mmCIF file of C-alpha atoms in Angstrom:
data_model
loop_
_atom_site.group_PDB
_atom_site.id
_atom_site.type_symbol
_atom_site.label_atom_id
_atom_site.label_comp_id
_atom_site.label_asym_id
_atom_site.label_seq_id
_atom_site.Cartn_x
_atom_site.Cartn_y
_atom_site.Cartn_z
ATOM 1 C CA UNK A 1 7.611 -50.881 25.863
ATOM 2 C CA UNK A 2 4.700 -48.588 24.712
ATOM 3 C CA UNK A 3 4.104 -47.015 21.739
ATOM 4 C CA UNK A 4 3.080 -43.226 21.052
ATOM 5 C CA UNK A 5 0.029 -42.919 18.425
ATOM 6 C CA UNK A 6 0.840 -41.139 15.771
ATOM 7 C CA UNK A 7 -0.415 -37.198 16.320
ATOM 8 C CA UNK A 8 -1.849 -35.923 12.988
ATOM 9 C CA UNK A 9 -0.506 -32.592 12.608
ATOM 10 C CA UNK A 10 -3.207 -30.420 10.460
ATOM 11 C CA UNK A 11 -1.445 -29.990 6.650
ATOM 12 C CA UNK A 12 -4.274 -26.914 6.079
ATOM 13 C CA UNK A 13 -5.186 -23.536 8.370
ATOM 14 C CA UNK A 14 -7.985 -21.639 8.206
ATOM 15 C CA UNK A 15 -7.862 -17.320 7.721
ATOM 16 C CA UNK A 16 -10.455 -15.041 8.382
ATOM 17 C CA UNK A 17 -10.493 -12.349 5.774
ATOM 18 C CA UNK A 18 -12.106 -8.712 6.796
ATOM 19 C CA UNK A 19 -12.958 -7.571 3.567
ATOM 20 C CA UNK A 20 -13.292 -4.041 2.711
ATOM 21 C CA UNK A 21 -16.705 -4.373 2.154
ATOM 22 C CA UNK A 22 -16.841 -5.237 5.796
ATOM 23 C CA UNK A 23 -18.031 -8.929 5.129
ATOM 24 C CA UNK A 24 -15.750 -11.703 6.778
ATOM 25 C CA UNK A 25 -14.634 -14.404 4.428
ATOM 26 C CA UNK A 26 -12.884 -18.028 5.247
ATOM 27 C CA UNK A 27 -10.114 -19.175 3.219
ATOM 28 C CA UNK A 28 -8.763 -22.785 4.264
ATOM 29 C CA UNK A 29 -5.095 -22.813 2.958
ATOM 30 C CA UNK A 30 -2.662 -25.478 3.007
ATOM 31 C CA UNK A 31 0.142 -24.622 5.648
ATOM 32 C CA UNK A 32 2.667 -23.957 3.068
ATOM 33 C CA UNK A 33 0.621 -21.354 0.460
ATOM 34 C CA UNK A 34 2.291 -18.476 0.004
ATOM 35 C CA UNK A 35 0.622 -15.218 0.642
ATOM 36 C CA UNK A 36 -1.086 -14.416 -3.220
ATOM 37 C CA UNK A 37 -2.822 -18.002 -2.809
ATOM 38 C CA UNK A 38 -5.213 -15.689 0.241
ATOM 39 C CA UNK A 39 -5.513 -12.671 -1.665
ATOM 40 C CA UNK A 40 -6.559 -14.383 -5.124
ATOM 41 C CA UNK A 41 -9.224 -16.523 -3.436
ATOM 42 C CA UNK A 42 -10.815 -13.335 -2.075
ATOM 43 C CA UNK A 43 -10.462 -10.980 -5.356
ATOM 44 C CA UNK A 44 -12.380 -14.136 -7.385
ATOM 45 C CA UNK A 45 -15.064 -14.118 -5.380
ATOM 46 C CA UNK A 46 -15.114 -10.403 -5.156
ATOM 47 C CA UNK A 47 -14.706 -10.340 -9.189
ATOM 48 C CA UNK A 48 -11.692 -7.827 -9.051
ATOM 49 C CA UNK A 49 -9.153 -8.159 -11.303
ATOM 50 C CA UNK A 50 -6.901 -5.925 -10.641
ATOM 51 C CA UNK A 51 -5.726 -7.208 -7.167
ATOM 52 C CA UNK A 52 -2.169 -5.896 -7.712
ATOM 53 C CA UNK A 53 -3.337 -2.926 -5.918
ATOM 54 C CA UNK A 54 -4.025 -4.873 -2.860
ATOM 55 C CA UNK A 55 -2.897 -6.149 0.190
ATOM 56 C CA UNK A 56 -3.331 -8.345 3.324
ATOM 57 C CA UNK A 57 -2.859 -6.798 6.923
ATOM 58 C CA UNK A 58 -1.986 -8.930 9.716
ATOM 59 C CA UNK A 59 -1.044 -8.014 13.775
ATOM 60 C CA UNK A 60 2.295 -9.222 14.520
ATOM 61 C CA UNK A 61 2.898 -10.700 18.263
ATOM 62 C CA UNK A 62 3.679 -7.199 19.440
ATOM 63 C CA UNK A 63 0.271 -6.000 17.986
ATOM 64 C CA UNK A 64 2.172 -4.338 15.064
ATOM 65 C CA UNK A 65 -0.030 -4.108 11.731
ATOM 66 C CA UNK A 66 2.325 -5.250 8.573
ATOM 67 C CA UNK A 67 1.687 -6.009 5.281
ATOM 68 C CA UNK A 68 2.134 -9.996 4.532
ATOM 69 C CA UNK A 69 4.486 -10.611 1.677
ATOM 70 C CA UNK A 70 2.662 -11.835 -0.571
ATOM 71 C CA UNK A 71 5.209 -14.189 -2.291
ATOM 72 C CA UNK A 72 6.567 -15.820 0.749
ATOM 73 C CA UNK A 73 4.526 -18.407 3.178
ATOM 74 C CA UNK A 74 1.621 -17.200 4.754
ATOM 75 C CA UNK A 75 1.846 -19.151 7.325
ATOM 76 C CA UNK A 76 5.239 -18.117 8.385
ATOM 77 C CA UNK A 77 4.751 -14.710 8.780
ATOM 78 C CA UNK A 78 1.143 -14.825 10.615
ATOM 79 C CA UNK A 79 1.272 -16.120 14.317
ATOM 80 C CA UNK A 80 -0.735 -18.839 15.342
ATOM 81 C CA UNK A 81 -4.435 -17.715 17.070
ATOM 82 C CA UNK A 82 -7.845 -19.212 17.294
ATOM 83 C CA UNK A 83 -8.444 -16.961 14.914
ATOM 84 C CA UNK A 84 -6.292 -15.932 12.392
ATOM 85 C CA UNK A 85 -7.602 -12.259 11.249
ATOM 86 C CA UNK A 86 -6.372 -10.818 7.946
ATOM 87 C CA UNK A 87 -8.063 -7.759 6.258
ATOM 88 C CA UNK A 88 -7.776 -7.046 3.083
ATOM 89 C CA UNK A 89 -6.872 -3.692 2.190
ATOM 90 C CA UNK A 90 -5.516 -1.150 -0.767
ATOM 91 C CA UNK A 91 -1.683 -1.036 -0.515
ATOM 92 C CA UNK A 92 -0.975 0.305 -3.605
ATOM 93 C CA UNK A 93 -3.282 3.614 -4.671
ATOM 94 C CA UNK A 94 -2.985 4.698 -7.869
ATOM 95 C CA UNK A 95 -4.457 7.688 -9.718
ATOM 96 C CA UNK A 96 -8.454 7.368 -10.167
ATOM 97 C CA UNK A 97 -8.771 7.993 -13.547
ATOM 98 C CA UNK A 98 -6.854 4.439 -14.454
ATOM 99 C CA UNK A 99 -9.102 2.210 -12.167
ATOM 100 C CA UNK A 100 -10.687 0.017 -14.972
ATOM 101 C CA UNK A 101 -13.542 -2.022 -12.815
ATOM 102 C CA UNK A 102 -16.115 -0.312 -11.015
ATOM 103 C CA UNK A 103 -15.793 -2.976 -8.644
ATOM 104 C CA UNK A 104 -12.142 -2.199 -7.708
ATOM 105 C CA UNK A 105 -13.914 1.618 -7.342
ATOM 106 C CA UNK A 106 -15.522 0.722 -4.844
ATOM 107 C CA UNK A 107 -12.901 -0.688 -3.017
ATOM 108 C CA UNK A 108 -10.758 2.022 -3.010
ATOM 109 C CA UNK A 109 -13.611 4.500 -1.702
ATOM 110 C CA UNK A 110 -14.513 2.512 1.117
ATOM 111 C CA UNK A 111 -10.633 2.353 2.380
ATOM 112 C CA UNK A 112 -10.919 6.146 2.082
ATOM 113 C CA UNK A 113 -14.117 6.751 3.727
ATOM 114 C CA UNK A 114 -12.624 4.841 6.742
ATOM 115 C CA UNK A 115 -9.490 6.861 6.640
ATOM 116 C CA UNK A 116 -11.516 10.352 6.469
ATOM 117 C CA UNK A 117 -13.666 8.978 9.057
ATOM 118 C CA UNK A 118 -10.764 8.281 11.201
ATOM 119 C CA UNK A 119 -8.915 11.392 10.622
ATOM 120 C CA UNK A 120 -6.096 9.508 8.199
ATOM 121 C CA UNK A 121 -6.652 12.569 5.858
ATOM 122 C CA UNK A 122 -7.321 16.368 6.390
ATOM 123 C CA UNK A 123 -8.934 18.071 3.874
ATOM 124 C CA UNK A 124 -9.998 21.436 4.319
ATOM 125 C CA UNK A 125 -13.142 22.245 5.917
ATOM 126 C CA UNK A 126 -14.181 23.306 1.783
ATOM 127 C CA UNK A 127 -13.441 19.778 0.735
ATOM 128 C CA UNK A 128 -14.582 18.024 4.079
ATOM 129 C CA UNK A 129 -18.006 19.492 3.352
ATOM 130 C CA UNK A 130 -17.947 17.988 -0.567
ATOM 131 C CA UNK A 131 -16.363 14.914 0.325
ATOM 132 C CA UNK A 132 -19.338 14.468 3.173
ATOM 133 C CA UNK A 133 -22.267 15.304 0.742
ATOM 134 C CA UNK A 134 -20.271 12.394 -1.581
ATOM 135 C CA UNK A 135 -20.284 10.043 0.960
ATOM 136 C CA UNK A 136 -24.158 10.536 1.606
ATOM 137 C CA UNK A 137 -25.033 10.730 -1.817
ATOM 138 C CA UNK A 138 -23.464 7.562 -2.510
ATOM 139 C CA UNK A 139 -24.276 5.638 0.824
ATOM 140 C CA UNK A 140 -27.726 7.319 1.132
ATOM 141 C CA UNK A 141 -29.253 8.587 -2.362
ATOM 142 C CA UNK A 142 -30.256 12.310 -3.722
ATOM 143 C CA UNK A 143 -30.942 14.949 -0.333
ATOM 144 C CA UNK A 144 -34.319 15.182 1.079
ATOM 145 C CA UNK A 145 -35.170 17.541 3.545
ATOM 146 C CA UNK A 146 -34.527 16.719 7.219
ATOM 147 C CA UNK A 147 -31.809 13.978 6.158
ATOM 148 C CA UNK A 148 -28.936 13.171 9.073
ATOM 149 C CA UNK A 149 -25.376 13.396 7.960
ATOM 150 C CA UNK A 150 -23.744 10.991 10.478
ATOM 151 C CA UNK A 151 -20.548 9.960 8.458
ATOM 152 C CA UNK A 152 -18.798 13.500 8.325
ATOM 153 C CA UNK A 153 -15.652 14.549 7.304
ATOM 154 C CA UNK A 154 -13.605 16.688 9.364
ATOM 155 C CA UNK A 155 -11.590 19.069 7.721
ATOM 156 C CA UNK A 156 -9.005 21.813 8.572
ATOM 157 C CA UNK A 157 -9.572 25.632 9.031
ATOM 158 C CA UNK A 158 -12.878 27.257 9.397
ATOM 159 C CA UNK A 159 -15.457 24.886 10.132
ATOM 160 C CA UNK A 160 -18.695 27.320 11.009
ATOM 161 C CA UNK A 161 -22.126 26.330 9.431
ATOM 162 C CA UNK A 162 -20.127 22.957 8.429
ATOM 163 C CA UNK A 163 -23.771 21.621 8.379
ATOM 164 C CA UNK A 164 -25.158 24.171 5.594
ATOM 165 C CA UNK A 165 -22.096 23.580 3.720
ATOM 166 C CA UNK A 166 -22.874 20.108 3.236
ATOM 167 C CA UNK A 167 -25.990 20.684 2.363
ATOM 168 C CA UNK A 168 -25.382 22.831 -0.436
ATOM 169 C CA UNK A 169 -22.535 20.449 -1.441
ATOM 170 C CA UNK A 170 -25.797 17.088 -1.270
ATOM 171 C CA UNK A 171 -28.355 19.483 -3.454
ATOM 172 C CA UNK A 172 -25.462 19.779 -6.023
ATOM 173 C CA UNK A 173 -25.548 16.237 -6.781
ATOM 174 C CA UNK A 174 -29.030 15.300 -7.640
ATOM 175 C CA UNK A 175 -29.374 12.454 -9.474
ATOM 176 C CA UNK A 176 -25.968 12.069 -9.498
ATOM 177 C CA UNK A 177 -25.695 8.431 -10.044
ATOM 178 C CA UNK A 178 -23.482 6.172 -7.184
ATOM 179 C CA UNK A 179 -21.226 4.868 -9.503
ATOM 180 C CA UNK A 180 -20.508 8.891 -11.011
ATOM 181 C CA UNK A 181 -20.387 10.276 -6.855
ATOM 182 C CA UNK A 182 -17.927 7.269 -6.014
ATOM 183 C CA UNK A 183 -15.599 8.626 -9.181
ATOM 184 C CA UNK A 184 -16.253 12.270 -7.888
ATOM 185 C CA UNK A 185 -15.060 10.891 -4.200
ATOM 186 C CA UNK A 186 -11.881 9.574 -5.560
ATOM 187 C CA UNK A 187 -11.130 12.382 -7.885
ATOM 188 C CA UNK A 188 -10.946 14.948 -4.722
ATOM 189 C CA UNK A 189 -9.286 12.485 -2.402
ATOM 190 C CA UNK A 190 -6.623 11.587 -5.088
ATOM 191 C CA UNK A 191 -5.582 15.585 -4.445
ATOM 192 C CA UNK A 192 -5.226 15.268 -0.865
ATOM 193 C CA UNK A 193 -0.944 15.400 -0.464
ATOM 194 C CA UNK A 194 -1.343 12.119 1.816
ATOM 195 C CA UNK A 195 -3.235 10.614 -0.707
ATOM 196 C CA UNK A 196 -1.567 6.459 -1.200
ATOM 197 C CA UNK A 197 1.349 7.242 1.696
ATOM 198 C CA UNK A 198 2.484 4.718 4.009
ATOM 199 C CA UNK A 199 2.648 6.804 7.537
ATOM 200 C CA UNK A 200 6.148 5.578 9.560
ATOM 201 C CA UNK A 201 6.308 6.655 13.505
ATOM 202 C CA UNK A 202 10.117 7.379 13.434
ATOM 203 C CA UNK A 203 12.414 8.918 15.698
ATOM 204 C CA UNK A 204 15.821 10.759 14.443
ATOM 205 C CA UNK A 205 19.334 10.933 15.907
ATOM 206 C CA UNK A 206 18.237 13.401 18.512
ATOM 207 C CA UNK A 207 15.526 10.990 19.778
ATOM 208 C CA UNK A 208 12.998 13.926 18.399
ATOM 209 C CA UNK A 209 9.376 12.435 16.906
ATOM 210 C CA UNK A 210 9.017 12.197 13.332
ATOM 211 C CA UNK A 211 6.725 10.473 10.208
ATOM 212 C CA UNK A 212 8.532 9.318 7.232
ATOM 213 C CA UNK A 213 5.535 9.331 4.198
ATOM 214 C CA UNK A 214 6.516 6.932 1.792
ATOM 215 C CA UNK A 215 4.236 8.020 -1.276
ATOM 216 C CA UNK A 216 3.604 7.378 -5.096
ATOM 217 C CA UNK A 217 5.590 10.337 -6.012
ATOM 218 C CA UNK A 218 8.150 10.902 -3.119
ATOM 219 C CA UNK A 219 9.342 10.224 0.442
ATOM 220 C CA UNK A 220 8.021 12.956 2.619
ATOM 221 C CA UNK A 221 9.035 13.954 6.324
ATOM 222 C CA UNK A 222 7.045 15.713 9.014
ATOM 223 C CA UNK A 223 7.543 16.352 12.739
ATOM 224 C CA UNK A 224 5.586 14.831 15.084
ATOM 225 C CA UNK A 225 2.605 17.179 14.142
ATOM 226 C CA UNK A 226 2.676 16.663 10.807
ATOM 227 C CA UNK A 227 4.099 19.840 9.404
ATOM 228 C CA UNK A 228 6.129 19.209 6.155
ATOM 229 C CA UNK A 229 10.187 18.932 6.821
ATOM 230 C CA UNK A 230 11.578 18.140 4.035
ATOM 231 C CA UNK A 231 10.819 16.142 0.384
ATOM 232 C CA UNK A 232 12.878 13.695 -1.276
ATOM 233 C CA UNK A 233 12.344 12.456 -5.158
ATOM 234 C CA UNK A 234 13.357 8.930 -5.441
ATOM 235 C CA UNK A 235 15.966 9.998 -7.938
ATOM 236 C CA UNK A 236 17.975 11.087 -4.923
ATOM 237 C CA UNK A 237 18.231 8.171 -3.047
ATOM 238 C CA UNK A 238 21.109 5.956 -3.658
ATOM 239 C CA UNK A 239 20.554 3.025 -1.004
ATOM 240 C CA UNK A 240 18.102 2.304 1.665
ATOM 241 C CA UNK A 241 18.652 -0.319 4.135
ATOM 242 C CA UNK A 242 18.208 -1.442 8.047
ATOM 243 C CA UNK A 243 19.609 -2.860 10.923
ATOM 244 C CA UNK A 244 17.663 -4.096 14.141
ATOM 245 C CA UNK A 245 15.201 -0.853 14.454
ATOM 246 C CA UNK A 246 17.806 1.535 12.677
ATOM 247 C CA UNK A 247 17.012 2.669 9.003
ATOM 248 C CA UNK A 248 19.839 4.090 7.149
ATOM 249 C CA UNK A 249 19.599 5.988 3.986
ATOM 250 C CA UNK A 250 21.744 7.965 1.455
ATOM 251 C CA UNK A 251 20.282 10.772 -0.104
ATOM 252 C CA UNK A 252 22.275 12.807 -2.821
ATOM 253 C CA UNK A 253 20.481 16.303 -3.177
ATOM 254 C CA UNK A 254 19.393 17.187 -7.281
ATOM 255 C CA UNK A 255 21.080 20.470 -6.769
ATOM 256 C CA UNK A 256 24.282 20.183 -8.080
ATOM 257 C CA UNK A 257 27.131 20.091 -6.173
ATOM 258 C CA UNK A 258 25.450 19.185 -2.868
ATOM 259 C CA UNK A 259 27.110 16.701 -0.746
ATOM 260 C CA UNK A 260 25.528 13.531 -0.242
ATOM 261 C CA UNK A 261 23.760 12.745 3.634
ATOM 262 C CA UNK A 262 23.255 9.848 5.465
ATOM 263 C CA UNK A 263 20.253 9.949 7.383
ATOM 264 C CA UNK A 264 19.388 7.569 10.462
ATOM 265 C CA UNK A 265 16.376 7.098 11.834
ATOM 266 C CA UNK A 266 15.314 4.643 14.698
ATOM 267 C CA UNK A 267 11.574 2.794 14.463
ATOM 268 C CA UNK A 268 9.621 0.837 17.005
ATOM 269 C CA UNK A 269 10.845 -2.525 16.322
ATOM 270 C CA UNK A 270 12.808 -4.453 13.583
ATOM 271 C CA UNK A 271 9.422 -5.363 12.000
ATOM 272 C CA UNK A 272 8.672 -1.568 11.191
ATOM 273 C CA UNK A 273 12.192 -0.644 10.404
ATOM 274 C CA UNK A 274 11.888 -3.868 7.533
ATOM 275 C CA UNK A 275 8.074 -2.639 6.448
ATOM 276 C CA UNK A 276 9.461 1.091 5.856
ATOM 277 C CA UNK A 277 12.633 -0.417 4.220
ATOM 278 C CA UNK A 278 10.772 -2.708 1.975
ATOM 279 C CA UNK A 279 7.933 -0.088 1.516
ATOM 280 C CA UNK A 280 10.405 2.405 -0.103
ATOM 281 C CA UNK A 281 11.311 0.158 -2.425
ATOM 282 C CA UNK A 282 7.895 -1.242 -3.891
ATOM 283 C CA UNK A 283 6.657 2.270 -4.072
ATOM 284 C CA UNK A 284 9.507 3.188 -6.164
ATOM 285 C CA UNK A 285 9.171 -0.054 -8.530
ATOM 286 C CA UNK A 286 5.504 -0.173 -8.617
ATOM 287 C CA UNK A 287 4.895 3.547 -9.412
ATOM 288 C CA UNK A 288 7.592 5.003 -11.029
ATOM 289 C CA UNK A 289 9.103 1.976 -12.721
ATOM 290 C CA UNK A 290 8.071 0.497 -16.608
ATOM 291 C CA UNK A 291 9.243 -2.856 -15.553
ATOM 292 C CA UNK A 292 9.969 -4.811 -11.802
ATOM 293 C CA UNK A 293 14.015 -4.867 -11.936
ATOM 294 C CA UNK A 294 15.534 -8.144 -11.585
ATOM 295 C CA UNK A 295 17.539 -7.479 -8.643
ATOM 296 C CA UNK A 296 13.911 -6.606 -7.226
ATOM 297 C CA UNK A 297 12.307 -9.696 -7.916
ATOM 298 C CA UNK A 298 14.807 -11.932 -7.008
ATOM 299 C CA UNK A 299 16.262 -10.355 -3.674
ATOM 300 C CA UNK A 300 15.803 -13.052 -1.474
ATOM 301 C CA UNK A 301 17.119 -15.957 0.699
ATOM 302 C CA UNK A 302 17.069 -19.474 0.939
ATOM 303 C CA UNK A 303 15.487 -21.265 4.064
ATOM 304 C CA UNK A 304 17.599 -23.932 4.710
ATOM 305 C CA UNK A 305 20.958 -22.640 5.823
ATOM 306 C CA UNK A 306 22.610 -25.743 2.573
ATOM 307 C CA UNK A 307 20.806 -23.853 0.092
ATOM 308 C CA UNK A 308 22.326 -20.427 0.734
ATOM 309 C CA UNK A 309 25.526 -21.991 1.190
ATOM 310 C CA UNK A 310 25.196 -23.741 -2.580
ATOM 311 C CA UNK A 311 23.668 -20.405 -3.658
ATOM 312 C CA UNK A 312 20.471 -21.925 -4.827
ATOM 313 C CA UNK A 313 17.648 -19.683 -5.611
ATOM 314 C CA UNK A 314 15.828 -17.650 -3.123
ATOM 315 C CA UNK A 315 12.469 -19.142 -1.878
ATOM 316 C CA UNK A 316 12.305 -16.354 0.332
ATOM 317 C CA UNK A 317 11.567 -12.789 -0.846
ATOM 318 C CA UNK A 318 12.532 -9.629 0.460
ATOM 319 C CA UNK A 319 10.067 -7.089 -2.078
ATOM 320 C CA UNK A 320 6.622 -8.113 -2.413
ATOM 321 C CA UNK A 321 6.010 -6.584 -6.471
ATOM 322 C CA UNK A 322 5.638 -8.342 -9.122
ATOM 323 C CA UNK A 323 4.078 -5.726 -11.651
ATOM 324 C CA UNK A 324 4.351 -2.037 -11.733
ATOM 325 C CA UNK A 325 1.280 0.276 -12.157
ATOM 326 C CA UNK A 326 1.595 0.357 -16.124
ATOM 327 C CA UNK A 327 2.014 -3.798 -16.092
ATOM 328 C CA UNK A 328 -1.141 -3.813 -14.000
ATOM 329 C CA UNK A 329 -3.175 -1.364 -16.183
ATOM 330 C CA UNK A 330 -1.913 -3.222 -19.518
ATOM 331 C CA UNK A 331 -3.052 -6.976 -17.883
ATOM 332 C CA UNK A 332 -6.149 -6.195 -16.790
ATOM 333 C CA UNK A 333 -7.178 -4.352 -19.984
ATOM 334 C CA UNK A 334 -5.715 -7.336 -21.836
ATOM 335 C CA UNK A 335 -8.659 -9.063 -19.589
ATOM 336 C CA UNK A 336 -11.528 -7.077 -19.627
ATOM 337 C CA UNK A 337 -11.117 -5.841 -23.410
ATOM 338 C CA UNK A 338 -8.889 -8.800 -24.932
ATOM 339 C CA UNK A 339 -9.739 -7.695 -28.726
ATOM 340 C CA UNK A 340 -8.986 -3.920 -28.344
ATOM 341 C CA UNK A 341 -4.947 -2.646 -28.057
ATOM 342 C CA UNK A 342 -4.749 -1.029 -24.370
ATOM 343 C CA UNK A 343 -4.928 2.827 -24.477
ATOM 344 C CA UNK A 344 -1.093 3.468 -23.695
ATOM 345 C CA UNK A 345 -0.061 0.797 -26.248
ATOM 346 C CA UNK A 346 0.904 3.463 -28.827
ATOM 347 C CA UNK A 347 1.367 7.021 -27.546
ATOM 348 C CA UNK A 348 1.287 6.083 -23.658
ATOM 349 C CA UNK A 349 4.185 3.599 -23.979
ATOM 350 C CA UNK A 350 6.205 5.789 -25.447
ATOM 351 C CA UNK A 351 5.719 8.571 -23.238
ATOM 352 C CA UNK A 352 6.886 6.115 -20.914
ATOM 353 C CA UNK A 353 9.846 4.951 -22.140
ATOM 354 C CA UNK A 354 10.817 8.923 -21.692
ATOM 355 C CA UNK A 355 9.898 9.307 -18.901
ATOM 356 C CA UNK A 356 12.145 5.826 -17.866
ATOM 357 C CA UNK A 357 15.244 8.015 -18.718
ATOM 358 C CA UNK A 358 14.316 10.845 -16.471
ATOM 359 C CA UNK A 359 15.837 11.059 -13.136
ATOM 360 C CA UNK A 360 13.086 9.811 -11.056
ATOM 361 C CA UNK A 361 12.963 6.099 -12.948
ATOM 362 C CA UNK A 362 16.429 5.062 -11.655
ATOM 363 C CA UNK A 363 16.752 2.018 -9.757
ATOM 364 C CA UNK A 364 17.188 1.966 -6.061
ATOM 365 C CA UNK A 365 20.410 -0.273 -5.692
ATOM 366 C CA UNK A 366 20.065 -2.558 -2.648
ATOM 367 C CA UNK A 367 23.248 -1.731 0.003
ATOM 368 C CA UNK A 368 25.792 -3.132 -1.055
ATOM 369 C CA UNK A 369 27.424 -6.318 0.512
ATOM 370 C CA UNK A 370 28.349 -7.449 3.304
ATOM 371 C CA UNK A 371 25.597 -4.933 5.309
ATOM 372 C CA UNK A 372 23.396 -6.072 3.168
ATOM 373 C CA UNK A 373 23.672 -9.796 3.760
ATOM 374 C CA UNK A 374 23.634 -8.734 7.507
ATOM 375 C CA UNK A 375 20.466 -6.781 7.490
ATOM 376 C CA UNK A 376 18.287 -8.907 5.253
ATOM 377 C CA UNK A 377 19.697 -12.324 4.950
ATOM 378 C CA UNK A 378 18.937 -13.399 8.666
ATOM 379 C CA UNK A 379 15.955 -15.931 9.395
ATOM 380 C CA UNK A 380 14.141 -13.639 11.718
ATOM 381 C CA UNK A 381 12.829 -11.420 8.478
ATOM 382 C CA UNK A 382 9.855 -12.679 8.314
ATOM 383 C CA UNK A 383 9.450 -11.625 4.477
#
């Protein structure tokens, strides 16, 4: 009779982390760290702070990019390579003006620049031409004669002597300083109307092309060629929720007396039709929420099939937000000025507990049961 050895089965893995910065950083894990253990190990050594406006980026087995959740196991949601390539991006892009570190700054202008540069945005050819001189003033220095724009922005409209545009727009900014262009970059991207959306490939009940935008301020839809269809506040949607690659919403029009729709829409593959229904409801939490509901925080599942049967606690979650945008602002001033009260702690936070009232702040109820349970509660949802 012969024995087996014993097979040591590796309790740690190993991520490679493309940082915005374009530097590519190791972080050796053990197998069951969720999500936020990878992300904080890259924001320390970066220095950031505020890394609730961040995210990790993965390629599913069907070469699908999705956000990891950050609160479940990383290692159940990332399939097993040689190499196992994160990057580290912004997920959640808030208004300029309330970035506290220059450091996070930076951050968020070179995930622009590589949208611009990649047609992600379209300015018009006006703005293309500033947001081009900002890019070279803050990647190259003050204009000099004879100096090569390669990085430009290309913009909608009329485009003719784009080169002596930009140069105008570079001699404007001498000695304008790189930290002062970066906040001038920011400050005309933030006014771009795709500015922070998450872009959805969709297709409706006709089997026609669409994008659902799922932004800071609304949920936008545009045909295939991205002209504008239709807008819809958060205050008017009443559920959200998916089945297979089907994602099924009820919208209630603010005009009154409308009749509530239900609107259907078919996505690539479960995985998307999950990222656009979990995207919806982040968005609405982290930007136009004072606090992360309960129901939010704890939607989730058990991963043993006893533990939902007892009803134990989830140690699986659905929503991947832990802190809106005011909670983020209010910690990290709490850090970086600990013996001054944060600037909305008087007048802001009661502005905001108006505002909470209005409309817009409701909370989006998860579909009720037993769809619900049928949609989210299975194994194969992968956070």
């Amino acid at each position: 009779m012969s024995c087996r050895p014993a097979v040591n089965v590796p309790s740690t893995r190993t991520y490679v982390v493309r940082r915005l910065d374009s530097v590519e950083q190791e972080v050796v894990l053990s197998k069951k760290a969720n999500g936020i253990e990878c992300l904080d190990k890259v924001c320390k050594s970066l220095g950031i702070i505020e890394k609730d406006y961040f995210g990790l980026r993965f390629t599913d087995k069907n070469a699908e990019p999705l956000w990891v959740n950050l609160r479940n196991p990383l290692n159940e949601q990332v399939p097993a390579q040689p190499r196992s390539i994160l990057e580290m991006k912004v997920k959640f892009f808030i208004r300029p003006q309330k970035i506290l570190q220059p450091i996070t700054r930076q951050h968020f202008y070179k995930h622009l620049k590589k949208d611009l540069l990649l047609g992600k945005l379209k300015p018009s050819a006006v703005k293309a031409a500033r947001l081009t001189a900002l890019i070279a003033q803050v990647d190259k220095g003050n204009y000099a004669p004879g100096i090569q724009y390669h990085q430009k922005v290309h913009g909608s409209g009329d485009s003719d002597n784009m080169e002596a545009r930009i140069r105008r727009e570079h001699q404007k900014l001498l000695r304008t300083s790189q930290e002062v262009a970066i906040e001038k970059f920011l400050e005309e991207v933030s006014e771009l109307e795709l500015y922070g959306v998450e872009m959805y490939p969709v297709a409706d009940g006709d089997h026609v092309p669409k994008v659902i935008a799922v932004g800071p301020v609304c949920i936008m839809l545009y045909s295939s060629n991205m002209d504008l269809l239709n807008r819809y506040n958060y205050s008017s949607v009443q559920y959200t929720a998916f089945h297979a690659r089907r994602f099924t919403s009820l919208i209630t029009p603010t005009e009154q007396g409308a009749p509530s729709e239900q609107v259907e829409f078919e996505l690539r593959s479960r995985a998307s039709a999950q990222a656009l229904y979990r995207s919806i409801t982040e968005f609405h939490t982290f930007f136009r929420r004072d606090t992360v509901s309960r129901i939010v925080k704890t939607a989730g599942y058990c991963k043993s099939l006893l533990g939902n049967l007892k009803g134990q606690n989830p140690d699986r979650f659905y929503f991947d937000v832990m802190r809106t945008h005011k909670e983020v602002v209010d910690n990290a001033w709490s850090i970086l000025h600990p013996h001054s009260p944060s600037p909305r702690s008087s007048s802001g936070r009661s502005s905001s507990r108006n505002s909470s009232r209005s409309g817009d702040s409701t909370i989006l109820p998860l579909p009720p049961s037993p769809f619900h349970r049928g949609t989210m509660g299975s194994r194969g949802g992968g956070g």
